[in-house]
PDB file of C-alpha atoms in Angstrom:
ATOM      1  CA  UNK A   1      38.248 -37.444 -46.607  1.00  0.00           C
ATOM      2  CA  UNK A   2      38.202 -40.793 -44.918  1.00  0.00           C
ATOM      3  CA  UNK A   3      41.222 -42.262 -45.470  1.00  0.00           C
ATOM      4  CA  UNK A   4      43.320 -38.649 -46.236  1.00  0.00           C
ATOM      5  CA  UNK A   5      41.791 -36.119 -43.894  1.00  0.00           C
ATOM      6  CA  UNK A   6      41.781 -34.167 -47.036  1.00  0.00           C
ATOM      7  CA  UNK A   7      39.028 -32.863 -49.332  1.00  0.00           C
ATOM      8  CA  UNK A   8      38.628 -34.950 -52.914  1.00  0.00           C
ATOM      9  CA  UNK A   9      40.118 -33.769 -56.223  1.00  0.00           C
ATOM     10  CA  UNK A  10      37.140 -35.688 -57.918  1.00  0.00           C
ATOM     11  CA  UNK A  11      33.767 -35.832 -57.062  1.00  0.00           C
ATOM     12  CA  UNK A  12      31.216 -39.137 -57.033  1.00  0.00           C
ATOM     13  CA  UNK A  13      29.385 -40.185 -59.824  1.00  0.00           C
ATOM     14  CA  UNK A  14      25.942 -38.405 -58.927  1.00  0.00           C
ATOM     15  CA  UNK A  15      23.413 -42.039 -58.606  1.00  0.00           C
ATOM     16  CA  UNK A  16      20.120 -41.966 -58.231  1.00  0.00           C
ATOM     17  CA  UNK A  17      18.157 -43.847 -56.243  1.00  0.00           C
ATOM     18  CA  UNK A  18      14.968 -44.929 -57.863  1.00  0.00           C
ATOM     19  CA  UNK A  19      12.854 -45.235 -54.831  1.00  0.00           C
ATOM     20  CA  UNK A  20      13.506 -41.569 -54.237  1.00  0.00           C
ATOM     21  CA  UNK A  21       9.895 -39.997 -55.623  1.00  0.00           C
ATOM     22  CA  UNK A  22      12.118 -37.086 -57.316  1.00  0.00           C
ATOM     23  CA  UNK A  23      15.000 -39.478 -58.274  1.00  0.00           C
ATOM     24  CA  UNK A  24      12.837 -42.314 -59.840  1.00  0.00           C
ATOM     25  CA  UNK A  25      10.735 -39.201 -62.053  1.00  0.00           C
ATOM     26  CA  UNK A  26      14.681 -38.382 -63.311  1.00  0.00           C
ATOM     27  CA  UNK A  27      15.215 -41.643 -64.119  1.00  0.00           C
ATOM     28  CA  UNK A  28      11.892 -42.453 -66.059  1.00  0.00           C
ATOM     29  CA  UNK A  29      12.589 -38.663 -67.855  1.00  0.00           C
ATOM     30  CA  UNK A  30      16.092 -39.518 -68.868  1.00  0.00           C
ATOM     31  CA  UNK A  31      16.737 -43.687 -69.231  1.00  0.00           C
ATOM     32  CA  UNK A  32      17.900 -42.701 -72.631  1.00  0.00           C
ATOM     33  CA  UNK A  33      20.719 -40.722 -70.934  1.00  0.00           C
ATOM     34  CA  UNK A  34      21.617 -42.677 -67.717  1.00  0.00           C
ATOM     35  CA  UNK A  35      22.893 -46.583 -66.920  1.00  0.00           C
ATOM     36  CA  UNK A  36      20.439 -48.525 -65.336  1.00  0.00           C
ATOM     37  CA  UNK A  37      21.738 -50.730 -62.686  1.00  0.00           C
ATOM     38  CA  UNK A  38      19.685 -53.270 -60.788  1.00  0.00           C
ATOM     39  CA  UNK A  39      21.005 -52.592 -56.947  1.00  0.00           C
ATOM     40  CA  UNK A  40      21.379 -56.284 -56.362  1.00  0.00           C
ATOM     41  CA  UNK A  41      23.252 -57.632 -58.777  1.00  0.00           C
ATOM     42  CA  UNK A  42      26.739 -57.319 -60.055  1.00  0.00           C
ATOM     43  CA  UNK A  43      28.866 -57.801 -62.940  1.00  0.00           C
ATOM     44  CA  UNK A  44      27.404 -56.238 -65.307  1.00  0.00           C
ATOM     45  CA  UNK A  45      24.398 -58.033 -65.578  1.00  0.00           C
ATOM     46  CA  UNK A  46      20.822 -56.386 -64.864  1.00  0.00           C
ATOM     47  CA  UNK A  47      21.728 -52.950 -66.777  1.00  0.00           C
ATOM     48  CA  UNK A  48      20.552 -50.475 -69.297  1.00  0.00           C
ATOM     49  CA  UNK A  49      22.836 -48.387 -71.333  1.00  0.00           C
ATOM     50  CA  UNK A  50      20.246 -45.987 -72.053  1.00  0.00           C
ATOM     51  CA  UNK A  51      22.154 -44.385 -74.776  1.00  0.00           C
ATOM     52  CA  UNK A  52      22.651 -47.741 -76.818  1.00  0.00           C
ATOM     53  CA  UNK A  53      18.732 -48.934 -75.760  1.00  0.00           C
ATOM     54  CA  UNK A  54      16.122 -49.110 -77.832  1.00  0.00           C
ATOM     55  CA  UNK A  55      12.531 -47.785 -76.626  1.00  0.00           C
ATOM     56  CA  UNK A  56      11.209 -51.170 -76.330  1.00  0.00           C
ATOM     57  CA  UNK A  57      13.981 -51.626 -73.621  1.00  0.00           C
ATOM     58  CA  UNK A  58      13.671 -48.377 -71.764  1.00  0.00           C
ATOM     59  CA  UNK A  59       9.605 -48.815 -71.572  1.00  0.00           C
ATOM     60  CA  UNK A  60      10.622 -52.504 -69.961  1.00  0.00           C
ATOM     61  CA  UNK A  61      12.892 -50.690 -67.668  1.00  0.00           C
ATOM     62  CA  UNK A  62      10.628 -48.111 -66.938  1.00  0.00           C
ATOM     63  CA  UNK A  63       8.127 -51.531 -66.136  1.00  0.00           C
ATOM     64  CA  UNK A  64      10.354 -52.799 -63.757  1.00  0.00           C
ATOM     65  CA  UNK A  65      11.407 -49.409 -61.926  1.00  0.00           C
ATOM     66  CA  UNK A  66       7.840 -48.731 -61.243  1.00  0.00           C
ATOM     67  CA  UNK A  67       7.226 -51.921 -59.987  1.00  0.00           C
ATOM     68  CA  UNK A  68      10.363 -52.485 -57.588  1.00  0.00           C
ATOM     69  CA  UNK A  69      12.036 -49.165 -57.144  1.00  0.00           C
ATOM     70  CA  UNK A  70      14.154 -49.916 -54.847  1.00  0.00           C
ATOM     71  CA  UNK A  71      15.817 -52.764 -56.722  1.00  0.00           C
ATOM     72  CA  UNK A  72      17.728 -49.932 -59.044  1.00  0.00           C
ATOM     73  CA  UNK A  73      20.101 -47.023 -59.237  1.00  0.00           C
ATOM     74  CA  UNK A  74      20.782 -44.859 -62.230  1.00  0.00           C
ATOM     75  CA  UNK A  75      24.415 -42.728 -62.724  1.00  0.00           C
ATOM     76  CA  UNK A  76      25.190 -41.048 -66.087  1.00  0.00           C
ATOM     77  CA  UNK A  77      27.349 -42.380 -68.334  1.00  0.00           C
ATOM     78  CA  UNK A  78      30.540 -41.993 -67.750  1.00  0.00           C
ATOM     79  CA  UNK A  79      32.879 -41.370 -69.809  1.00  0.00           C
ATOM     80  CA  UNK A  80      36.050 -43.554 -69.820  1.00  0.00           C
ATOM     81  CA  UNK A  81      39.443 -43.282 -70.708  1.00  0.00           C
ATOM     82  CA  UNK A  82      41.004 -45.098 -73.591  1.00  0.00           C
ATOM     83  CA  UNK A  83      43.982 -47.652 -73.831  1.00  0.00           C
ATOM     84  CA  UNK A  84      46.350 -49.422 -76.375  1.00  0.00           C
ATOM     85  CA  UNK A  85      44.993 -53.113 -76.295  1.00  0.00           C
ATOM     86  CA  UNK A  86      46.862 -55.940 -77.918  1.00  0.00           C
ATOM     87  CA  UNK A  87      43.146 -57.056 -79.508  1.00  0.00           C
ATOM     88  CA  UNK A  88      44.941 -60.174 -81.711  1.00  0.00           C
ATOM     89  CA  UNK A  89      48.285 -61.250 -82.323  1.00  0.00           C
ATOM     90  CA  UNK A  90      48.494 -58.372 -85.113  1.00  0.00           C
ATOM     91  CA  UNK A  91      46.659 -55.552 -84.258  1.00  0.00           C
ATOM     92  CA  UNK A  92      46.884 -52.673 -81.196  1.00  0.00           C
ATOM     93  CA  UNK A  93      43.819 -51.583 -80.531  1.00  0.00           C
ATOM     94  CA  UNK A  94      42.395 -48.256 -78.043  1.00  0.00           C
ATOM     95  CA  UNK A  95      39.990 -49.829 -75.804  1.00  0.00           C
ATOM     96  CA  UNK A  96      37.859 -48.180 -72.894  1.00  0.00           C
ATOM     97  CA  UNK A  97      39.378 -48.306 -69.579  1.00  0.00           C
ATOM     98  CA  UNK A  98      38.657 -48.170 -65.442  1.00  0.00           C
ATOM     99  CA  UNK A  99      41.029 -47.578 -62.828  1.00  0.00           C
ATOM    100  CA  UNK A 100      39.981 -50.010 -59.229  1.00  0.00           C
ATOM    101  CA  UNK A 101      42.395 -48.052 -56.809  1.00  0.00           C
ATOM    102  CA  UNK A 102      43.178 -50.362 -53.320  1.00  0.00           C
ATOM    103  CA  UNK A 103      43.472 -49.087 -49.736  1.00  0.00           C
ATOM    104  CA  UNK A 104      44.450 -51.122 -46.927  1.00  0.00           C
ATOM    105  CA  UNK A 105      43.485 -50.529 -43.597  1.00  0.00           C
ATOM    106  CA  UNK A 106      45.479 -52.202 -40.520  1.00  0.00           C
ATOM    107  CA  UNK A 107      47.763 -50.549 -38.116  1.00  0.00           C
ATOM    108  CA  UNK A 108      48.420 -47.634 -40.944  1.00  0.00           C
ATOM    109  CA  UNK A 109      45.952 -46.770 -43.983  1.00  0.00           C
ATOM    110  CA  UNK A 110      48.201 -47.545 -46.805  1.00  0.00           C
ATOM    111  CA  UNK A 111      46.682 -46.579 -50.218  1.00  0.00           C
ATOM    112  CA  UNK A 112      48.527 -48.616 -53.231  1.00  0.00           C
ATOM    113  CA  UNK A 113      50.632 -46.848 -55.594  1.00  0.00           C
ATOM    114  CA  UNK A 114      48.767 -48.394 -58.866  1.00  0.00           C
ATOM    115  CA  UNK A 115      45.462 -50.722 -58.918  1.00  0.00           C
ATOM    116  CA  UNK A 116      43.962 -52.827 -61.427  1.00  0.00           C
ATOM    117  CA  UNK A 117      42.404 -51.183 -64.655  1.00  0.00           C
ATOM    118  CA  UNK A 118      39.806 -52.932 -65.981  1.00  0.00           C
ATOM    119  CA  UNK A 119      39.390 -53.385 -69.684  1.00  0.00           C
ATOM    120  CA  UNK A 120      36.267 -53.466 -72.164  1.00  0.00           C
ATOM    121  CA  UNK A 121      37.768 -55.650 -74.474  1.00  0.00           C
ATOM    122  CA  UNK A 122      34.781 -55.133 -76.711  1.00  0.00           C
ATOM    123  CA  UNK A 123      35.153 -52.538 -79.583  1.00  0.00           C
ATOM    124  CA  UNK A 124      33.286 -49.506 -79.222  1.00  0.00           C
ATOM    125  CA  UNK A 125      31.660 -50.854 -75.390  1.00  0.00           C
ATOM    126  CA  UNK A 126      31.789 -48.944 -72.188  1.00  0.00           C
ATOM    127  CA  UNK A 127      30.969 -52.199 -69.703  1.00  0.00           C
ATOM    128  CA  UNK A 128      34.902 -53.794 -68.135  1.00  0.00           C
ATOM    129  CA  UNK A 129      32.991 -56.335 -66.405  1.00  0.00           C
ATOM    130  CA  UNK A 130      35.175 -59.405 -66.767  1.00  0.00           C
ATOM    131  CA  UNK A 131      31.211 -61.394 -66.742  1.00  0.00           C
ATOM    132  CA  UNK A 132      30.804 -59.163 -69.604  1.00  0.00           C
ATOM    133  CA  UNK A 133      34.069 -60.044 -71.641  1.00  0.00           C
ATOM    134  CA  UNK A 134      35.785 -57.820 -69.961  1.00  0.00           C
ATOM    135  CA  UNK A 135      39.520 -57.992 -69.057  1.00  0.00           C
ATOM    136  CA  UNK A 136      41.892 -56.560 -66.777  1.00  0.00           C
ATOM    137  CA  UNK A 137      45.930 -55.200 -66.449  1.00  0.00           C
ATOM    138  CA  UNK A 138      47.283 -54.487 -63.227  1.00  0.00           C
ATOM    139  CA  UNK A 139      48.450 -50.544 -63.159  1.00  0.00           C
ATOM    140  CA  UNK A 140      51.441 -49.632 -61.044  1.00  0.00           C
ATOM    141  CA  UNK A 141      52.727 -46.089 -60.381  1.00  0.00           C
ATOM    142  CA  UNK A 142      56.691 -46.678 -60.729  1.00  0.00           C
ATOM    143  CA  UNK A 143      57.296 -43.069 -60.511  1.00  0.00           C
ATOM    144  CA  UNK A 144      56.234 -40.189 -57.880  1.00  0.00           C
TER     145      UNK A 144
END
C-alpha cells in the first residue's frame, strides 16, 4: 500500500507478540507449531523451531516467555520455496529458499526488479541466516 498505492497480493506472516495476554497463551499452546524468535536479536540466533524441538526445549522456552514476554515474537512456519544448489563440486542439490526484495526511496520510489534470495545451505533446514550457514544468490528479473 505504501510504496504502490495498491492493495497486497500477499498477506504478512501473522506474528505474535508474546506480551499480548491472548498472544503469549497461543504461543505457550502451540511452540510445537510456531518459530520462536527472541525480538532483540538477529540472525538466526535466539530461536525455536518448534516443529524440530524437543519438549525439554519448548518447556525452556515456555521459561523464558513467561519470564520476559516482551523479549519474543512467534510466526508459523513458513513454508519456503526450493532451489537447485551446487552443494559440492559434483552434486546439485534443492535447497530452501527466501526472496529479500529492495525499494529505494529518494526523489521516486523505485522498487528493484530482482533482490537477493537467501539460501539454507543446510540439507533438510528452513533457517537462510548467513550466521546460521546460510548463503545467498542475488535474483534479477531479466524479463517483464
Amino acid at each position: 500500500r505504501y510504496y504502490l498505492d495498491q492493495e497486497p497480493i500477499l498477506d504478512n506472516v501473522p506474528t505474535y507478540l508474546a506480551w499480548k495476554p491472548e498472544d503469549q497463551a497461543f504461543i505457550l499452546e502451540n511452540l510445537e507449531k510456531l518459530v520462536v524468535k527472541a525480538a532483540n536479536e538477529s540472525g538466526g540466533y535466539g530461536m525455536l523451531m518448534g516443529p524440530s524441538s524437543t519438549s525439554a526445549e519448548r518447556a525452556e522456552f515456555a521459561k523464558r516467555i513467561r519470564a520476559t514476554p516482551r523479549n519474543y515474537i512467534a510466526q508459523p512456519v513458513v513454508s519456503l520455496s526450493r532451489h537447485p544448489t551446487i552443494c559440492d563440486e559434483t552434486s546439485i542439490e534443492g535447497r530452501h529458499v527466501d526472496l529479500r526484495p529492495f525499494i529505494l526511496y529518494g526523489e521516486n520510489i523505485e522498487i528493484i526488479p530482482g533482490g537477493l534470495t537467501r539460501v539454507a545451505l543446510k540439507k533438510g533446514s528452513l533457517v537462510v541466516n548467513s550466521s546460521q550457514g546460510g548463503g545467498s544468490k542475488d535474483t534479477w528479473v531479466l524479463y517483464r
